[in-house]
CSV table of C-alpha atoms in Angstrom, one decimal:
chain,number,residue,atom,x,y,z
A,1,MET,CA,31.0,-91.9,83.0
A,2,THR,CA,32.2,-91.4,79.4
A,3,TRP,CA,30.8,-88.7,77.1
A,4,LYS,CA,29.0,-91.4,75.0
A,5,ALA,CA,27.4,-92.8,78.1
A,6,LEU,CA,26.4,-89.3,79.3
A,7,LEU,CA,24.8,-88.5,75.8
A,8,ARG,CA,22.9,-91.8,76.0
A,9,GLU,CA,21.6,-91.0,79.4
A,10,LEU,CA,20.5,-87.5,78.4
A,11,ALA,CA,18.9,-88.8,75.2
A,12,ALA,CA,16.8,-91.3,77.3
A,13,ARG,CA,15.5,-88.3,79.3
A,14,PRO,CA,13.5,-85.7,77.4
A,15,GLY,CA,13.2,-83.5,80.5
A,16,ALA,CA,17.0,-83.2,80.6
A,17,LEU,CA,17.1,-82.2,76.8
A,18,ILE,CA,14.4,-79.6,77.3
A,19,GLY,CA,16.2,-78.2,80.2
A,20,LEU,CA,19.6,-78.1,78.5
A,21,SER,CA,18.0,-76.6,75.4
A,22,LEU,CA,16.3,-73.8,77.4
A,23,LEU,CA,19.6,-73.1,79.3
A,24,THR,CA,21.5,-73.0,76.0
A,25,LEU,CA,18.9,-70.5,74.6
A,26,GLN,CA,19.5,-68.3,77.6
A,27,LEU,CA,23.3,-68.5,77.2
A,28,PHE,CA,23.0,-67.6,73.6
A,29,ALA,CA,20.9,-64.6,74.5
A,30,ILE,CA,23.6,-63.5,77.1
A,31,LEU,CA,26.3,-63.7,74.6
A,32,PHE,CA,24.6,-62.3,71.6
A,33,ALA,CA,22.0,-59.9,73.0
A,34,PRO,CA,23.4,-56.8,71.0
A,35,TRP,CA,23.0,-58.8,67.7
A,36,ILE,CA,19.6,-60.4,68.7
A,37,ALA,CA,17.8,-57.3,70.1
A,38,PRO,CA,16.7,-55.0,67.3
A,39,TYR,CA,16.4,-51.9,69.7
A,40,SER,CA,18.0,-50.4,72.7
A,41,PRO,CA,16.7,-51.9,75.9
A,42,VAL,CA,16.7,-48.6,77.8
A,43,GLU,CA,15.7,-46.1,74.9
A,44,ALA,CA,12.3,-44.7,75.4
A,45,ASN,CA,10.1,-43.4,72.4
A,46,LEU,CA,6.8,-42.1,73.6
A,47,LEU,CA,5.4,-41.9,70.0
A,48,ASP,CA,5.6,-45.8,70.0
A,49,ALA,CA,4.2,-46.3,73.5
A,50,MET,CA,1.9,-49.4,74.2
A,51,GLN,CA,2.1,-50.7,70.7
A,52,PRO,CA,0.9,-54.4,70.3
A,53,PRO,CA,3.1,-57.1,68.9
A,54,SER,CA,3.9,-56.5,65.3
A,55,GLU,CA,6.7,-57.0,62.7
A,56,LEU,CA,8.5,-54.0,64.0
A,57,HIS,CA,8.1,-54.8,67.6
A,58,TRP,CA,7.7,-58.6,68.0
A,59,PHE,CA,6.7,-58.4,71.6
A,60,GLY,CA,5.2,-54.9,71.5
A,61,THR,CA,6.3,-51.9,73.4
A,62,ASP,CA,5.7,-50.7,77.0
A,63,GLU,CA,4.2,-47.5,78.4
A,64,VAL,CA,7.2,-45.4,77.5
A,65,GLY,CA,7.8,-46.9,74.1
A,66,MET,CA,10.7,-49.2,75.0
A,67,ASP,CA,10.7,-52.5,72.9
A,68,VAL,CA,9.6,-55.4,75.1
A,69,PHE,CA,11.5,-58.1,73.0
A,70,SER,CA,14.8,-56.2,73.3
A,71,ARG,CA,14.3,-55.7,77.1
A,72,VAL,CA,13.4,-59.4,77.6
A,73,VAL,CA,16.6,-60.5,75.7
A,74,TYR,CA,18.8,-58.0,77.6
A,75,ALA,CA,17.1,-59.0,80.9
A,76,THR,CA,18.5,-62.4,80.5
A,77,ARG,CA,21.9,-60.9,81.2
A,78,VAL,CA,20.8,-59.1,84.3
A,79,ASN,CA,18.8,-61.9,86.0
A,80,LEU,CA,21.3,-64.7,85.2
A,81,LEU,CA,24.2,-62.5,86.3
A,82,ILE,CA,22.6,-61.9,89.6
A,83,GLY,CA,21.7,-65.6,89.9
A,84,PHE,CA,25.2,-66.8,89.0
A,85,VAL,CA,27.1,-64.4,91.2
A,86,ALA,CA,24.9,-65.0,94.2
A,87,VAL,CA,24.9,-68.8,93.9
A,88,PHE,CA,28.6,-69.2,93.3
A,89,ALA,CA,29.6,-66.7,96.0
A,90,SER,CA,27.3,-68.4,98.5
A,91,LEU,CA,28.6,-71.8,97.3
A,92,LEU,CA,32.2,-70.8,98.0
A,93,ALA,CA,31.4,-69.5,101.5
A,94,GLY,CA,28.9,-72.1,102.4
A,95,VAL,CA,30.9,-75.1,101.4
A,96,THR,CA,33.9,-73.7,103.3
A,97,LEU,CA,31.9,-73.0,106.5
A,98,GLY,CA,30.0,-76.3,106.2
A,99,LEU,CA,33.2,-78.2,106.0
A,100,LEU,CA,34.8,-76.5,108.9
A,101,VAL,CA,31.8,-76.6,111.3
A,102,GLY,CA,31.1,-80.2,110.3
A,103,TYR,CA,34.6,-81.4,110.8
A,104,TYR,CA,35.4,-79.3,114.0
A,105,ARG,CA,32.7,-79.8,116.5
A,106,ASN,CA,33.3,-77.1,119.1
A,107,ILE,CA,31.8,-73.9,120.5
A,108,LEU,CA,32.7,-71.8,117.6
A,109,SER,CA,31.0,-74.3,115.3
A,110,ALA,CA,27.9,-74.3,117.4
A,111,LEU,CA,27.9,-70.5,117.4
A,112,VAL,CA,28.1,-70.4,113.6
A,113,MET,CA,25.1,-72.8,113.3
A,114,ARG,CA,23.1,-70.6,115.7
A,115,VAL,CA,23.9,-67.7,113.4
A,116,PHE,CA,22.5,-69.7,110.4
A,117,ASP,CA,19.4,-70.6,112.5
A,118,PHE,CA,18.9,-66.8,113.1
A,119,ILE,CA,19.2,-65.9,109.4
A,120,GLN,CA,16.8,-68.7,108.3
A,121,ALA,CA,14.3,-67.9,111.0
A,122,PHE,CA,13.3,-64.9,108.9
A,123,PRO,CA,11.3,-65.3,105.6
A,124,VAL,CA,13.8,-65.2,102.9
A,125,PHE,CA,11.9,-62.7,100.8
A,126,VAL,CA,11.3,-60.3,103.7
A,127,LEU,CA,14.9,-60.4,104.9
A,128,GLY,CA,16.1,-60.0,101.3
A,129,MET,CA,13.9,-57.0,100.8
A,130,ALA,CA,15.1,-55.3,104.0
A,131,LEU,CA,18.8,-56.0,103.1
A,132,VAL,CA,18.4,-54.6,99.6
A,133,ALA,CA,16.8,-51.5,101.0
A,134,VAL,CA,19.8,-51.0,103.3
A,135,MET,CA,22.5,-51.7,100.7
A,136,GLY,CA,20.8,-50.0,97.7
A,137,GLN,CA,18.8,-51.1,94.7
A,138,GLU,CA,21.6,-52.0,92.4
A,139,ILE,CA,22.4,-55.1,90.5
A,140,TRP,CA,25.4,-56.0,92.6
A,141,SER,CA,23.5,-55.3,95.9
A,142,VAL,CA,20.9,-57.7,94.9
A,143,ALA,CA,23.5,-60.4,94.0
A,144,ILE,CA,25.3,-59.8,97.3
A,145,VAL,CA,22.1,-60.0,99.4
A,146,LEU,CA,21.0,-63.3,97.7
A,147,GLY,CA,24.5,-64.7,98.1
A,148,PHE,CA,24.3,-63.9,101.8
A,149,LEU,CA,20.8,-65.6,102.1
A,150,PHE,CA,22.0,-68.7,100.4
A,151,VAL,CA,25.1,-69.4,102.5
A,152,PRO,CA,23.3,-71.2,105.3
A,153,MET,CA,21.6,-73.5,102.7
A,154,PHE,CA,24.9,-74.8,101.3
A,155,ALA,CA,26.7,-74.8,104.6
A,156,ARG,CA,24.1,-77.0,106.3
A,157,LEU,CA,24.0,-79.3,103.3
A,158,VAL,CA,27.9,-79.8,103.4
A,159,ARG,CA,27.8,-80.1,107.1
A,160,ALA,CA,25.4,-82.9,107.1
A,161,GLU,CA,27.6,-84.8,104.5
A,162,VAL,CA,30.7,-84.1,106.6
A,163,LEU,CA,29.1,-85.4,109.8
A,164,SER,CA,28.2,-88.6,108.0
A,165,LEU,CA,31.6,-89.0,106.3
A,166,ARG,CA,34.1,-88.0,109.2
A,167,GLU,CA,33.7,-91.4,111.0
A,168,ARG,CA,33.9,-93.5,108.0
A,169,PRO,CA,36.7,-96.2,108.0
A,170,PHE,CA,38.5,-94.6,105.1
A,171,ILE,CA,38.8,-91.4,107.1
A,172,THR,CA,40.1,-93.3,110.0
A,173,ALA,CA,42.7,-95.0,107.7
A,174,ALA,CA,43.8,-91.6,106.4
A,175,ARG,CA,44.4,-90.4,110.0
A,176,CYS,CA,46.4,-93.5,110.8
A,177,SER,CA,48.5,-92.9,107.7
A,178,GLY,CA,49.5,-89.5,109.1
A,179,ALA,CA,47.3,-87.2,107.0
A,180,GLY,CA,46.6,-83.8,108.6
A,181,ASP,CA,43.2,-82.1,109.1
A,182,ALA,CA,43.5,-80.1,106.0
A,183,ALA,CA,44.4,-83.2,103.9
A,184,ILE,CA,41.5,-85.1,105.3
A,185,MET,CA,39.0,-82.3,104.8
A,186,PHE,CA,39.9,-81.2,101.4
A,187,ARG,CA,41.3,-84.5,99.9
A,188,HIS,CA,39.0,-87.1,101.3
A,189,ILE,CA,35.8,-85.6,102.8
A,190,LEU,CA,35.1,-82.7,100.4
A,191,PRO,CA,35.1,-84.6,97.1
A,192,ASN,CA,32.7,-87.2,98.7
A,193,ALA,CA,30.4,-84.5,100.1
A,194,MET,CA,29.9,-82.6,96.7
A,195,THR,CA,27.3,-84.7,95.0
A,196,PRO,CA,24.2,-83.1,96.8
A,197,VAL,CA,25.9,-79.7,96.5
A,198,ILE,CA,26.2,-80.1,92.7
A,199,VAL,CA,22.4,-80.9,92.5
A,200,GLN,CA,21.6,-78.0,94.8
A,201,ILE,CA,23.4,-75.4,92.5
A,202,SER,CA,20.7,-75.7,89.8
A,203,ILE,CA,17.9,-75.4,92.4
A,204,ALA,CA,19.6,-72.4,94.0
A,205,LEU,CA,19.9,-70.7,90.5
A,206,GLY,CA,16.2,-71.0,89.9
A,207,MET,CA,15.4,-69.7,93.5
A,208,ALA,CA,17.8,-66.8,92.8
A,209,ILE,CA,16.0,-65.8,89.6
A,210,LEU,CA,12.6,-66.0,91.3
A,211,LEU,CA,13.8,-63.9,94.2
A,212,THR,CA,15.3,-61.3,92.0
A,213,ALA,CA,12.1,-61.1,90.0
A,214,GLY,CA,10.0,-60.9,93.1
A,215,LEU,CA,12.1,-58.2,94.7
A,216,SER,CA,12.0,-56.1,91.5
A,217,PHE,CA,8.3,-56.7,91.1
A,218,ILE,CA,7.4,-55.0,94.5
A,219,GLY,CA,10.1,-52.3,93.8
A,220,ALA,CA,12.7,-53.6,96.2
A,221,GLY,CA,15.2,-54.9,93.6
A,222,VAL,CA,16.6,-53.6,90.3
A,223,ARG,CA,15.5,-50.1,89.3
A,224,MET,CA,14.2,-48.6,86.1
A,225,PRO,CA,15.2,-48.4,83.3
A,226,SER,CA,17.4,-51.5,83.8
A,227,PRO,CA,15.8,-54.5,81.8
A,228,GLU,CA,14.8,-57.0,84.4
A,229,TRP,CA,12.0,-59.6,84.1
A,230,GLY,CA,10.3,-58.9,87.4
A,231,LEU,CA,10.5,-55.2,86.9
A,232,MET,CA,8.9,-55.6,83.5
A,233,VAL,CA,6.1,-57.7,84.8
A,234,SER,CA,5.4,-55.2,87.6
A,235,SER,CA,5.2,-52.3,84.9
A,236,GLY,CA,3.0,-54.4,82.7
A,237,SER,CA,0.7,-55.6,85.4
A,238,GLN,CA,-0.6,-52.1,85.8
A,239,GLN,CA,-1.6,-52.1,82.2
A,240,MET,CA,-3.4,-55.5,82.0
A,241,ILE,CA,-6.7,-54.1,83.2
A,242,LEU,CA,-6.7,-52.0,80.1
A,243,GLY,CA,-6.3,-55.0,77.8
A,244,ILE,CA,-2.5,-54.4,77.3
A,245,TRP,CA,-1.4,-57.9,78.1
A,246,TRP,CA,2.0,-58.2,76.2
A,247,ILE,CA,4.1,-55.9,78.6
A,248,ALA,CA,3.7,-58.4,81.4
A,249,LEU,CA,3.2,-61.7,79.6
A,250,PHE,CA,6.5,-62.1,77.7
A,251,PRO,CA,8.8,-61.4,80.6
A,252,GLY,CA,6.6,-63.6,82.8
A,253,VAL,CA,7.0,-66.4,80.3
A,254,ALA,CA,10.8,-65.8,80.3
A,255,ILE,CA,10.8,-66.3,84.1
A,256,VAL,CA,8.8,-69.5,83.9
A,257,LEU,CA,11.2,-70.9,81.2
A,258,SER,CA,14.3,-69.9,82.9
A,259,VAL,CA,13.3,-71.5,86.3
A,260,LEU,CA,12.0,-74.5,84.5
A,261,SER,CA,15.3,-75.0,82.8
A,262,PHE,CA,17.3,-75.1,86.0
A,263,ALA,CA,14.7,-77.3,87.6
A,264,LEU,CA,15.0,-79.9,84.7
A,265,VAL,CA,18.7,-79.7,84.8
A,266,SER,CA,18.7,-80.2,88.5
A,267,GLU,CA,16.6,-83.3,88.2
A,268,ALA,CA,18.8,-84.7,85.4
A,269,THR,CA,22.0,-84.0,87.4
A,270,ARG,CA,20.5,-85.8,90.5
A,271,THR,CA,19.6,-88.8,88.4
A,272,LEU,CA,23.0,-89.0,86.7
A,273,LEU,CA,24.8,-88.7,90.0
A,274,ASP,CA,22.7,-91.3,91.7
A,275,PRO,CA,24.6,-94.6,91.8
A,276,ARG,CA,21.4,-96.5,92.1
A,277,THR,CA,20.4,-95.3,88.6
A,278,HIS,CA,23.5,-96.8,87.1
A,279,SER,CA,23.1,-100.0,89.0
A,280,GLU,CA,19.5,-100.4,87.8
A,281,ALA,CA,20.6,-99.6,84.2
A,282,GLY,CA,23.3,-102.2,84.4
A,283,GLN,CA,20.9,-104.9,85.7
A,284,ASN,CA,18.4,-104.0,82.9
A,285,ALA,CA,21.2,-104.3,80.3
């Protein structure tokens, strides 16, 4: 698909444009946070505690006087850093394992799948909470734990595609031409198995952000004073009964918009990569 055709496809789908716009906004916040945020995200000032939104503090201040807008902007870095590291680490490990266990059907492959069954038998949130408690409540610890939890998801997805592809005629032709196992797996099978994986990446990023926020909300994730959306919602939720709504509202909205952006991008990607979409478009044209 050419760039012009891709732009036409995106222009015809408002959801895709909204998702890409929200994603661009987050990337802008990551890159230019020091210039966007008017205050330090970790500097407390008790004299300005619990100030409502105003010209000085656009999103107000929290219970220790930290600027909520600055913390929301900087938290984009933390949440998306954890999400991207977790997803792409699990992608690398999961795709490799899925390719191997799908191609080589032996006792070792069966053992790997039973390990995945064991991991996925636990509620992902509970297992994540336990692993973070063991490894420590640091940003990198949360990213490593989420990456570990997402490996079975990518591995199973790739394995299902490999099992479908390994008996196709073009694979048989590659074997007859003298291609080795490595060439068949990485040159012929893997490129044809990546379409559902590409779609799953956006979904997994949204899941990673939700899990990061959820773990921090219950005190099992990132610790204060690090700016993190779930941690900010947890802190602000204790003040809502007093009518101080802004501390929890704005980071909560940031979580919603971030997850929504990845969901919309995932749906747009699935549509663009679906060959039936292009065949229908060609028939309509």
